[in-house]
């Protein structure tokens, strides 16, 4: 029985752990080009600090952790951290969100460290389109990384595609066919107004696209275990699943089960709000486990009911790389 119950009776069992806010890409909707204001290394939680906080959270009911960033594969020793998290009593699901540019060399070590599920950002299958969106000509590395992930045993592999008007919305059908052929789950995502980058991106409402794809590909309503906030369609034989993450056109806050820990030890209680709790001072002061546990409960008690992306789109100045999506 979890003790991590928020004021709206939601059980918070899931932590998204940002292990760095840095990234080797500059996706147009995420980190601005020329951005320099990254967290300084002395402020990064080290592996001992992360492990300790997660142990305390696991004792209170945390069960699932996702490694994210920034780009998590840039954090030195990520596989060692993954192994330490996998070994924590109570944590039974460790997953990774990555842009996959460096996955070829790291996939196998991460699998052996206990990471089982992987989400890869991929917004375009066109070399030039990919380079225009991400600022780097690395589509080839990403596709190789995906093959390596499959060979290493990751299952499922999910592709995350942020759909942008006039940028890649014309590529959605191509991405569906690619994922059907490769046996990847595809999730289409509505851009969120996080930072100027998110707000300046041309939003696409995914509801009409969902109806069109359902008819075009003969899909039916589906369920994916651990599918998170996405609503799913699937092929009749169940081999292909297509998810829609629609924070704006149809929000899913009532079933939110997660909080986000930034690399500097700030726990963000909601992706779309500023509510937060600073854990670095407590960890550096070497407070007792009991004090840390009280702080976690105090933080969870502050979780807001919902985001206000629609009502207050200008509210969030932070970019997505701080909280890892
Ligand atoms: C911040 S990234 C971190 C992990 C990794 N670098 C990656 O790209 O998967 C996590 C997810 O957030 C998504 N994302 C970033 N900015 C976004 C925005 N403004 N709106 C919606 N999704 C966004 C990315 O597409 C990605 O799927
Ligand atoms: S979405 Fe991921 S890959 Fe793209 S800039 Fe943000 S952190 Fe980097």
mmCIF file of C-alpha atoms and ligand atoms in Angstrom:
data_model
loop_
_atom_site.group_PDB
_atom_site.id
_atom_site.type_symbol
_atom_site.label_atom_id
_atom_site.label_comp_id
_atom_site.label_asym_id
_atom_site.label_seq_id
_atom_site.Cartn_x
_atom_site.Cartn_y
_atom_site.Cartn_z
ATOM 1 C CA UNK A 1 0.000 0.000 0.000
ATOM 2 C CA UNK A 2 1.512 3.313 -1.052
ATOM 3 C CA UNK A 3 1.819 6.256 1.299
ATOM 4 C CA UNK A 4 2.357 8.529 -1.670
ATOM 5 C CA UNK A 5 -1.215 9.742 -1.971
ATOM 6 C CA UNK A 6 -1.789 13.300 -3.201
ATOM 7 C CA UNK A 7 -4.655 15.619 -2.115
ATOM 8 C CA UNK A 8 -6.767 14.337 -5.035
ATOM 9 C CA UNK A 9 -6.378 10.680 -3.962
ATOM 10 C CA UNK A 10 -3.990 9.887 -6.800
ATOM 11 C CA UNK A 11 -1.338 7.270 -5.996
ATOM 12 C CA UNK A 12 2.059 8.596 -7.032
ATOM 13 C CA UNK A 13 4.009 5.514 -8.001
ATOM 14 C CA UNK A 14 6.066 6.845 -10.856
ATOM 15 C CA UNK A 15 9.129 9.120 -10.943
ATOM 16 C CA UNK A 16 10.656 10.665 -14.035
ATOM 17 C CA UNK A 17 14.302 11.182 -13.164
ATOM 18 C CA UNK A 18 16.175 13.784 -15.215
ATOM 19 C CA UNK A 19 19.858 12.853 -14.982
ATOM 20 C CA UNK A 20 21.044 15.869 -16.965
ATOM 21 C CA UNK A 21 19.461 18.959 -18.515
ATOM 22 C CA UNK A 22 22.046 18.947 -21.329
ATOM 23 C CA UNK A 23 21.453 17.529 -24.777
ATOM 24 C CA UNK A 24 23.318 16.941 -28.024
ATOM 25 C CA UNK A 25 20.222 17.983 -30.025
ATOM 26 C CA UNK A 26 18.244 21.214 -30.149
ATOM 27 C CA UNK A 27 14.721 20.107 -30.999
ATOM 28 C CA UNK A 28 12.942 23.270 -32.084
ATOM 29 C CA UNK A 29 10.122 22.879 -29.489
ATOM 30 C CA UNK A 30 12.460 22.074 -26.575
ATOM 31 C CA UNK A 31 15.882 23.724 -26.008
ATOM 32 C CA UNK A 32 16.495 27.083 -27.721
ATOM 33 C CA UNK A 33 19.473 27.356 -30.062
ATOM 34 C CA UNK A 34 22.396 29.052 -28.294
ATOM 35 C CA UNK A 35 20.971 28.193 -24.844
ATOM 36 C CA UNK A 36 23.744 28.288 -22.223
ATOM 37 C CA UNK A 37 21.967 28.417 -18.899
ATOM 38 C CA UNK A 38 22.426 24.742 -18.001
ATOM 39 C CA UNK A 39 22.670 23.544 -14.402
ATOM 40 C CA UNK A 40 26.241 23.701 -13.062
ATOM 41 C CA UNK A 41 27.852 20.318 -12.281
ATOM 42 C CA UNK A 42 28.279 21.041 -8.536
ATOM 43 C CA UNK A 43 24.483 21.234 -8.366
ATOM 44 C CA UNK A 44 23.911 17.863 -10.037
ATOM 45 C CA UNK A 45 22.765 15.183 -7.632
ATOM 46 C CA UNK A 46 25.411 12.476 -7.598
ATOM 47 C CA UNK A 47 24.547 8.787 -7.835
ATOM 48 C CA UNK A 48 24.678 8.273 -4.046
ATOM 49 C CA UNK A 49 22.240 11.148 -3.531
ATOM 50 C CA UNK A 50 19.872 9.886 -6.226
ATOM 51 C CA UNK A 51 19.978 6.334 -4.896
ATOM 52 C CA UNK A 52 19.302 7.474 -1.332
ATOM 53 C CA UNK A 53 16.297 9.621 -2.248
ATOM 54 C CA UNK A 54 14.852 6.857 -4.424
ATOM 55 C CA UNK A 55 15.317 4.299 -1.644
ATOM 56 C CA UNK A 56 13.290 6.510 0.682
ATOM 57 C CA UNK A 57 10.630 7.080 -1.979
ATOM 58 C CA UNK A 58 10.461 3.336 -2.717
ATOM 59 C CA UNK A 59 9.851 2.633 0.977
ATOM 60 C CA UNK A 60 6.878 4.995 0.734
ATOM 61 C CA UNK A 61 5.448 3.297 -2.365
ATOM 62 C CA UNK A 62 7.381 4.414 -5.464
ATOM 63 C CA UNK A 63 7.430 1.541 -7.976
ATOM 64 C CA UNK A 64 8.454 2.885 -11.356
ATOM 65 C CA UNK A 65 11.335 5.075 -12.538
ATOM 66 C CA UNK A 66 12.073 6.492 -15.970
ATOM 67 C CA UNK A 67 15.524 7.868 -16.802
ATOM 68 C CA UNK A 68 15.206 11.030 -18.855
ATOM 69 C CA UNK A 69 16.807 14.426 -19.428
ATOM 70 C CA UNK A 70 17.953 16.464 -21.388
ATOM 71 C CA UNK A 71 19.573 13.552 -23.039
ATOM 72 C CA UNK A 72 20.187 10.870 -20.377
ATOM 73 C CA UNK A 73 22.819 9.043 -22.441
ATOM 74 C CA UNK A 74 25.082 12.085 -21.981
ATOM 75 C CA UNK A 75 25.335 11.444 -18.221
ATOM 76 C CA UNK A 76 28.568 9.540 -17.576
ATOM 77 C CA UNK A 77 28.045 6.164 -15.926
ATOM 78 C CA UNK A 78 24.317 5.986 -16.690
ATOM 79 C CA UNK A 79 24.371 2.165 -16.775
ATOM 80 C CA UNK A 80 25.901 2.111 -13.283
ATOM 81 C CA UNK A 81 23.137 4.399 -12.014
ATOM 82 C CA UNK A 82 20.534 2.213 -13.744
ATOM 83 C CA UNK A 83 21.923 -0.889 -12.018
ATOM 84 C CA UNK A 84 21.787 0.855 -8.633
ATOM 85 C CA UNK A 85 18.170 1.925 -9.184
ATOM 86 C CA UNK A 86 17.145 -1.557 -10.406
ATOM 87 C CA UNK A 87 18.522 -3.017 -7.191
ATOM 88 C CA UNK A 88 16.317 -0.827 -4.954
ATOM 89 C CA UNK A 89 13.655 -2.870 -3.160
ATOM 90 C CA UNK A 90 10.195 -1.964 -4.437
ATOM 91 C CA UNK A 91 11.227 -0.497 -7.788
ATOM 92 C CA UNK A 92 10.023 -3.008 -10.322
ATOM 93 C CA UNK A 93 10.047 -1.034 -13.545
ATOM 94 C CA UNK A 94 12.971 0.963 -14.946
ATOM 95 C CA UNK A 95 12.650 2.626 -18.335
ATOM 96 C CA UNK A 96 14.462 5.187 -20.472
ATOM 97 C CA UNK A 97 13.516 8.132 -22.712
ATOM 98 C CA UNK A 98 16.246 9.012 -25.187
ATOM 99 C CA UNK A 99 16.929 10.661 -28.516
ATOM 100 C CA UNK A 100 18.953 7.508 -29.346
ATOM 101 C CA UNK A 101 21.893 9.296 -31.006
ATOM 102 C CA UNK A 102 24.256 7.360 -28.711
ATOM 103 C CA UNK A 103 22.164 4.275 -28.165
ATOM 104 C CA UNK A 104 24.241 1.971 -30.373
ATOM 105 C CA UNK A 105 27.108 1.967 -27.900
ATOM 106 C CA UNK A 106 25.009 1.991 -24.709
ATOM 107 C CA UNK A 107 21.928 -0.170 -25.357
ATOM 108 C CA UNK A 108 23.408 -3.476 -24.282
ATOM 109 C CA UNK A 109 24.937 -2.135 -21.031
ATOM 110 C CA UNK A 110 21.648 -0.446 -20.115
ATOM 111 C CA UNK A 111 19.688 -3.617 -20.757
ATOM 112 C CA UNK A 112 22.048 -5.570 -18.541
ATOM 113 C CA UNK A 113 21.664 -2.880 -15.886
ATOM 114 C CA UNK A 114 17.930 -3.607 -15.741
ATOM 115 C CA UNK A 115 16.371 -1.079 -18.122
ATOM 116 C CA UNK A 116 13.653 -2.910 -20.045
ATOM 117 C CA UNK A 117 11.417 -0.388 -21.778
ATOM 118 C CA UNK A 118 12.614 2.400 -23.987
ATOM 119 C CA UNK A 119 11.023 5.467 -25.605
ATOM 120 C CA UNK A 120 12.816 7.143 -28.483
ATOM 121 C CA UNK A 121 12.057 10.640 -29.809
ATOM 122 C CA UNK A 122 11.795 10.604 -33.580
ATOM 123 C CA UNK A 123 9.925 13.395 -35.326
ATOM 124 C CA UNK A 124 10.945 12.768 -38.934
ATOM 125 C CA UNK A 125 12.197 9.924 -41.118
ATOM 126 C CA UNK A 126 13.514 12.379 -43.674
ATOM 127 C CA UNK A 127 17.200 13.165 -43.228
ATOM 128 C CA UNK A 128 16.810 16.880 -43.959
ATOM 129 C CA UNK A 129 13.542 17.106 -42.003
ATOM 130 C CA UNK A 130 15.211 15.468 -38.991
ATOM 131 C CA UNK A 131 18.174 17.851 -39.203
ATOM 132 C CA UNK A 132 15.880 20.884 -39.508
ATOM 133 C CA UNK A 133 13.911 19.904 -36.384
ATOM 134 C CA UNK A 134 16.836 18.774 -34.196
ATOM 135 C CA UNK A 135 19.648 20.995 -35.488
ATOM 136 C CA UNK A 136 21.827 17.937 -36.238
ATOM 137 C CA UNK A 137 22.203 15.531 -39.124
ATOM 138 C CA UNK A 138 22.014 12.368 -37.012
ATOM 139 C CA UNK A 139 18.963 10.456 -38.298
ATOM 140 C CA UNK A 140 21.238 7.601 -39.292
ATOM 141 C CA UNK A 141 22.623 7.188 -35.741
ATOM 142 C CA UNK A 142 19.089 7.187 -34.320
ATOM 143 C CA UNK A 143 17.900 4.472 -36.730
ATOM 144 C CA UNK A 144 20.994 2.379 -35.936
ATOM 145 C CA UNK A 145 20.366 2.945 -32.228
ATOM 146 C CA UNK A 146 16.805 1.634 -32.621
ATOM 147 C CA UNK A 147 18.041 -1.551 -34.285
ATOM 148 C CA UNK A 148 20.601 -2.007 -31.521
ATOM 149 C CA UNK A 149 17.894 -1.522 -28.890
ATOM 150 C CA UNK A 150 15.813 -4.260 -30.479
ATOM 151 C CA UNK A 151 18.837 -6.585 -30.723
ATOM 152 C CA UNK A 152 19.655 -5.917 -27.059
ATOM 153 C CA UNK A 153 16.205 -7.131 -25.990
ATOM 154 C CA UNK A 154 14.274 -3.931 -25.181
ATOM 155 C CA UNK A 155 10.541 -4.506 -25.300
ATOM 156 C CA UNK A 156 8.464 -2.554 -25.996
ATOM 157 C CA UNK A 157 10.192 0.141 -28.033
ATOM 158 C CA UNK A 158 8.035 3.233 -28.329
ATOM 159 C CA UNK A 159 8.570 6.077 -30.788
ATOM 160 C CA UNK A 160 7.539 9.547 -29.610
ATOM 161 C CA UNK A 161 6.655 12.003 -32.380
ATOM 162 C CA UNK A 162 5.730 15.595 -31.567
ATOM 163 C CA UNK A 163 3.385 16.638 -34.377
ATOM 164 C CA UNK A 164 3.931 20.155 -35.740
ATOM 165 C CA UNK A 165 1.867 21.961 -38.343
ATOM 166 C CA UNK A 166 3.698 22.397 -41.650
ATOM 167 C CA UNK A 167 6.824 20.758 -40.204
ATOM 168 C CA UNK A 168 6.104 17.035 -39.900
ATOM 169 C CA UNK A 169 2.311 16.643 -39.837
ATOM 170 C CA UNK A 170 2.531 15.437 -43.450
ATOM 171 C CA UNK A 171 4.830 12.620 -42.266
ATOM 172 C CA UNK A 172 2.444 11.002 -39.794
ATOM 173 C CA UNK A 173 1.235 8.259 -42.170
ATOM 174 C CA UNK A 174 4.819 7.431 -43.118
ATOM 175 C CA UNK A 175 5.731 7.120 -39.436
ATOM 176 C CA UNK A 176 2.725 4.839 -38.813
ATOM 177 C CA UNK A 177 3.877 2.508 -41.638
ATOM 178 C CA UNK A 178 7.482 2.583 -40.375
ATOM 179 C CA UNK A 179 6.415 1.599 -36.846
ATOM 180 C CA UNK A 180 4.045 -1.106 -38.120
ATOM 181 C CA UNK A 181 6.864 -2.622 -40.145
ATOM 182 C CA UNK A 182 9.410 -2.426 -37.319
ATOM 183 C CA UNK A 183 7.054 -3.520 -34.550
ATOM 184 C CA UNK A 184 7.434 -0.279 -32.628
ATOM 185 C CA UNK A 185 4.608 1.381 -30.695
ATOM 186 C CA UNK A 186 4.032 4.899 -32.031
ATOM 187 C CA UNK A 187 2.867 7.778 -29.833
ATOM 188 C CA UNK A 188 1.852 11.082 -31.350
ATOM 189 C CA UNK A 189 2.256 14.043 -29.003
ATOM 190 C CA UNK A 190 0.668 17.493 -28.946
ATOM 191 C CA UNK A 191 3.239 20.225 -28.416
ATOM 192 C CA UNK A 192 3.003 21.825 -24.970
ATOM 193 C CA UNK A 193 3.533 25.545 -24.322
ATOM 194 C CA UNK A 194 6.685 25.091 -22.239
ATOM 195 C CA UNK A 195 9.150 27.933 -22.624
ATOM 196 C CA UNK A 196 9.244 30.154 -25.721
ATOM 197 C CA UNK A 197 10.269 27.171 -27.837
ATOM 198 C CA UNK A 198 7.111 25.215 -27.003
ATOM 199 C CA UNK A 199 4.871 28.282 -27.404
ATOM 200 C CA UNK A 200 6.341 29.236 -30.793
ATOM 201 C CA UNK A 201 5.739 25.758 -32.230
ATOM 202 C CA UNK A 202 2.700 25.372 -34.471
ATOM 203 C CA UNK A 203 0.214 23.272 -32.476
ATOM 204 C CA UNK A 204 -1.720 20.441 -34.104
ATOM 205 C CA UNK A 205 -4.924 19.110 -32.487
ATOM 206 C CA UNK A 206 -4.565 15.325 -32.601
ATOM 207 C CA UNK A 207 -8.289 14.485 -32.294
ATOM 208 C CA UNK A 208 -9.069 14.750 -36.046
ATOM 209 C CA UNK A 209 -5.795 12.990 -36.894
ATOM 210 C CA UNK A 210 -6.746 10.151 -34.556
ATOM 211 C CA UNK A 211 -10.130 9.736 -36.309
ATOM 212 C CA UNK A 212 -8.522 9.822 -39.748
ATOM 213 C CA UNK A 213 -5.815 7.259 -38.880
ATOM 214 C CA UNK A 214 -8.335 4.969 -37.205
ATOM 215 C CA UNK A 215 -10.364 4.799 -40.422
ATOM 216 C CA UNK A 216 -7.381 4.724 -42.797
ATOM 217 C CA UNK A 217 -5.509 1.912 -41.028
ATOM 218 C CA UNK A 218 -8.576 0.023 -39.750
ATOM 219 C CA UNK A 219 -7.609 0.488 -36.074
ATOM 220 C CA UNK A 220 -9.740 -0.292 -33.021
ATOM 221 C CA UNK A 221 -9.660 0.985 -29.415
ATOM 222 C CA UNK A 222 -6.735 -0.538 -27.553
ATOM 223 C CA UNK A 223 -4.961 -0.763 -24.221
ATOM 224 C CA UNK A 224 -1.214 -0.864 -23.644
ATOM 225 C CA UNK A 225 -0.108 -2.003 -20.154
ATOM 226 C CA UNK A 226 1.866 0.799 -18.491
ATOM 227 C CA UNK A 227 0.710 3.004 -21.355
ATOM 228 C CA UNK A 228 0.694 6.129 -19.178
ATOM 229 C CA UNK A 229 -1.247 9.162 -20.314
ATOM 230 C CA UNK A 230 -1.615 8.018 -23.925
ATOM 231 C CA UNK A 231 -4.943 6.851 -25.335
ATOM 232 C CA UNK A 232 -4.396 3.938 -27.677
ATOM 233 C CA UNK A 233 -5.709 2.544 -30.933
ATOM 234 C CA UNK A 234 -4.459 -0.783 -32.218
ATOM 235 C CA UNK A 235 -4.583 -3.018 -35.261
ATOM 236 C CA UNK A 236 -7.195 -5.785 -35.139
ATOM 237 C CA UNK A 237 -4.486 -8.453 -34.738
ATOM 238 C CA UNK A 238 -3.079 -6.436 -31.795
ATOM 239 C CA UNK A 239 0.425 -6.256 -33.294
ATOM 240 C CA UNK A 240 0.537 -2.490 -33.760
ATOM 241 C CA UNK A 241 -0.417 0.175 -31.214
ATOM 242 C CA UNK A 242 -0.799 3.891 -31.811
ATOM 243 C CA UNK A 243 -1.008 6.237 -28.820
ATOM 244 C CA UNK A 244 -2.106 9.859 -28.583
ATOM 245 C CA UNK A 245 -0.729 12.146 -25.885
ATOM 246 C CA UNK A 246 -3.141 15.048 -25.927
ATOM 247 C CA UNK A 247 -2.465 17.349 -22.958
ATOM 248 C CA UNK A 248 -4.253 20.213 -24.686
ATOM 249 C CA UNK A 249 -7.139 18.782 -26.675
ATOM 250 C CA UNK A 250 -8.075 16.222 -23.974
ATOM 251 C CA UNK A 251 -6.088 16.404 -20.751
ATOM 252 C CA UNK A 252 -5.482 13.388 -18.509
ATOM 253 C CA UNK A 253 -4.629 15.004 -15.162
ATOM 254 C CA UNK A 254 -7.255 13.014 -13.209
ATOM 255 C CA UNK A 255 -5.180 9.852 -13.608
ATOM 256 C CA UNK A 256 -1.746 11.459 -13.169
ATOM 257 C CA UNK A 257 0.508 9.160 -11.123
ATOM 258 C CA UNK A 258 3.885 10.865 -11.501
ATOM 259 C CA UNK A 259 6.317 13.483 -10.263
ATOM 260 C CA UNK A 260 9.606 14.661 -11.787
ATOM 261 C CA UNK A 261 13.046 15.026 -10.216
ATOM 262 C CA UNK A 262 15.371 17.483 -11.972
ATOM 263 C CA UNK A 263 19.149 16.993 -12.053
ATOM 264 C CA UNK A 264 19.602 19.630 -9.323
ATOM 265 C CA UNK A 265 17.354 17.778 -6.885
ATOM 266 C CA UNK A 266 14.211 19.844 -7.449
ATOM 267 C CA UNK A 267 11.075 17.713 -7.386
ATOM 268 C CA UNK A 268 8.469 19.157 -9.774
ATOM 269 C CA UNK A 269 4.978 18.115 -8.757
ATOM 270 C CA UNK A 270 3.338 18.830 -12.127
ATOM 271 C CA UNK A 271 4.736 19.171 -15.640
ATOM 272 C CA UNK A 272 2.583 22.215 -16.265
ATOM 273 C CA UNK A 273 2.941 24.075 -12.952
ATOM 274 C CA UNK A 274 5.726 25.692 -10.932
ATOM 275 C CA UNK A 275 5.006 23.792 -7.686
ATOM 276 C CA UNK A 276 8.265 22.208 -6.524
ATOM 277 C CA UNK A 277 10.252 20.973 -3.559
ATOM 278 C CA UNK A 278 14.044 21.256 -3.186
ATOM 279 C CA UNK A 279 15.732 18.032 -2.073
ATOM 280 C CA UNK A 280 19.389 18.922 -2.691
ATOM 281 C CA UNK A 281 19.797 20.926 0.538
ATOM 282 C CA UNK A 282 18.367 18.042 2.582
ATOM 283 C CA UNK A 283 20.558 15.471 0.847
ATOM 284 C CA UNK A 284 23.688 17.605 1.230
ATOM 285 C CA UNK A 285 22.891 18.248 4.900
ATOM 286 C CA UNK A 286 22.735 14.464 5.307
ATOM 287 C CA UNK A 287 19.391 14.580 7.110
ATOM 288 C CA UNK A 288 17.995 11.295 8.426
ATOM 289 C CA UNK A 289 15.871 8.948 6.337
ATOM 290 C CA UNK A 290 12.872 9.830 8.508
ATOM 291 C CA UNK A 291 13.303 13.552 7.742
ATOM 292 C CA UNK A 292 13.713 12.790 4.056
ATOM 293 C CA UNK A 293 10.548 10.655 4.092
ATOM 294 C CA UNK A 294 8.590 13.459 5.800
ATOM 295 C CA UNK A 295 9.840 15.866 3.131
ATOM 296 C CA UNK A 296 8.704 13.531 0.353
ATOM 297 C CA UNK A 297 5.226 13.294 1.896
ATOM 298 C CA UNK A 298 5.120 17.087 2.320
ATOM 299 C CA UNK A 299 6.070 17.487 -1.356
ATOM 300 C CA UNK A 300 3.434 15.034 -2.605
ATOM 301 C CA UNK A 301 0.827 16.883 -0.536
ATOM 302 C CA UNK A 302 1.540 19.923 -2.719
ATOM 303 C CA UNK A 303 0.799 18.242 -6.037
ATOM 304 C CA UNK A 304 -1.573 20.477 -7.986
ATOM 305 C CA UNK A 305 -4.819 19.107 -9.415
ATOM 306 C CA UNK A 306 -3.984 19.831 -13.044
ATOM 307 C CA UNK A 307 -1.965 21.814 -15.525
ATOM 308 C CA UNK A 308 -3.286 24.986 -17.141
ATOM 309 C CA UNK A 309 -1.642 24.764 -20.540
ATOM 310 C CA UNK A 310 -4.839 26.007 -22.188
ATOM 311 C CA UNK A 311 -5.907 28.657 -19.693
ATOM 312 C CA UNK A 312 -2.438 30.048 -18.993
ATOM 313 C CA UNK A 313 -0.137 29.123 -21.880
ATOM 314 C CA UNK A 314 2.409 31.788 -20.928
ATOM 315 C CA UNK A 315 2.835 30.465 -17.386
ATOM 316 C CA UNK A 316 5.886 28.215 -17.745
ATOM 317 C CA UNK A 317 9.255 29.707 -18.600
ATOM 318 C CA UNK A 318 11.182 26.487 -18.041
ATOM 319 C CA UNK A 319 11.975 24.277 -21.007
ATOM 320 C CA UNK A 320 11.111 20.591 -21.227
ATOM 321 C CA UNK A 321 14.768 19.483 -20.885
ATOM 322 C CA UNK A 322 14.641 20.420 -17.163
ATOM 323 C CA UNK A 323 11.895 17.968 -16.305
ATOM 324 C CA UNK A 324 12.333 15.368 -19.031
ATOM 325 C CA UNK A 325 8.822 15.399 -20.479
HETATM 326 C C1 LIG B 1 12.552 16.426 -22.973
HETATM 327 S S1 LIG B 1 12.763 14.867 -23.835
HETATM 328 C C2 LIG B 1 13.978 14.080 -22.784
HETATM 329 C C3 LIG B 1 14.420 12.721 -23.224
HETATM 330 C C4 LIG B 1 15.137 12.619 -24.559
HETATM 331 N N1 LIG B 1 16.084 13.643 -24.793
HETATM 332 C C5 LIG B 1 14.131 12.522 -25.668
HETATM 333 O O1 LIG B 1 14.094 13.415 -26.507
HETATM 334 O O2 LIG B 1 13.367 11.553 -25.682
HETATM 335 C C6 LIG B 1 11.306 13.931 -23.439
HETATM 336 C C7 LIG B 1 10.135 14.120 -24.376
HETATM 337 O O3 LIG B 1 9.664 15.453 -24.276
HETATM 338 C C8 LIG B 1 9.163 15.835 -25.540
HETATM 339 N N2 LIG B 1 9.080 17.293 -25.581
HETATM 340 C C9 LIG B 1 10.054 18.220 -25.420
HETATM 341 N N3 LIG B 1 9.546 19.478 -25.494
HETATM 342 C C10 LIG B 1 8.208 19.333 -25.706
HETATM 343 C C11 LIG B 1 7.124 20.252 -25.857
HETATM 344 N N4 LIG B 1 7.289 21.576 -25.797
HETATM 345 N N5 LIG B 1 5.879 19.734 -26.046
HETATM 346 C C12 LIG B 1 5.672 18.388 -26.086
HETATM 347 N N6 LIG B 1 6.646 17.474 -25.943
HETATM 348 C C13 LIG B 1 7.902 17.943 -25.762
HETATM 349 C C14 LIG B 1 10.178 15.232 -26.488
HETATM 350 O O4 LIG B 1 9.683 15.098 -27.789
HETATM 351 C C15 LIG B 1 10.446 13.888 -25.861
HETATM 352 O O5 LIG B 1 9.560 12.912 -26.383
HETATM 353 S S1 LIG B 2 13.407 16.720 -26.873
HETATM 354 FE FE1 LIG B 2 15.036 15.459 -26.008
HETATM 355 S S2 LIG B 2 16.440 15.315 -27.742
HETATM 356 FE FE2 LIG B 2 15.188 17.015 -28.225
HETATM 357 S S3 LIG B 2 16.291 18.813 -27.427
HETATM 358 FE FE3 LIG B 2 14.817 18.146 -25.858
HETATM 359 S S4 LIG B 2 16.000 16.860 -24.530
HETATM 360 FE FE4 LIG B 2 17.127 17.015 -26.473
#
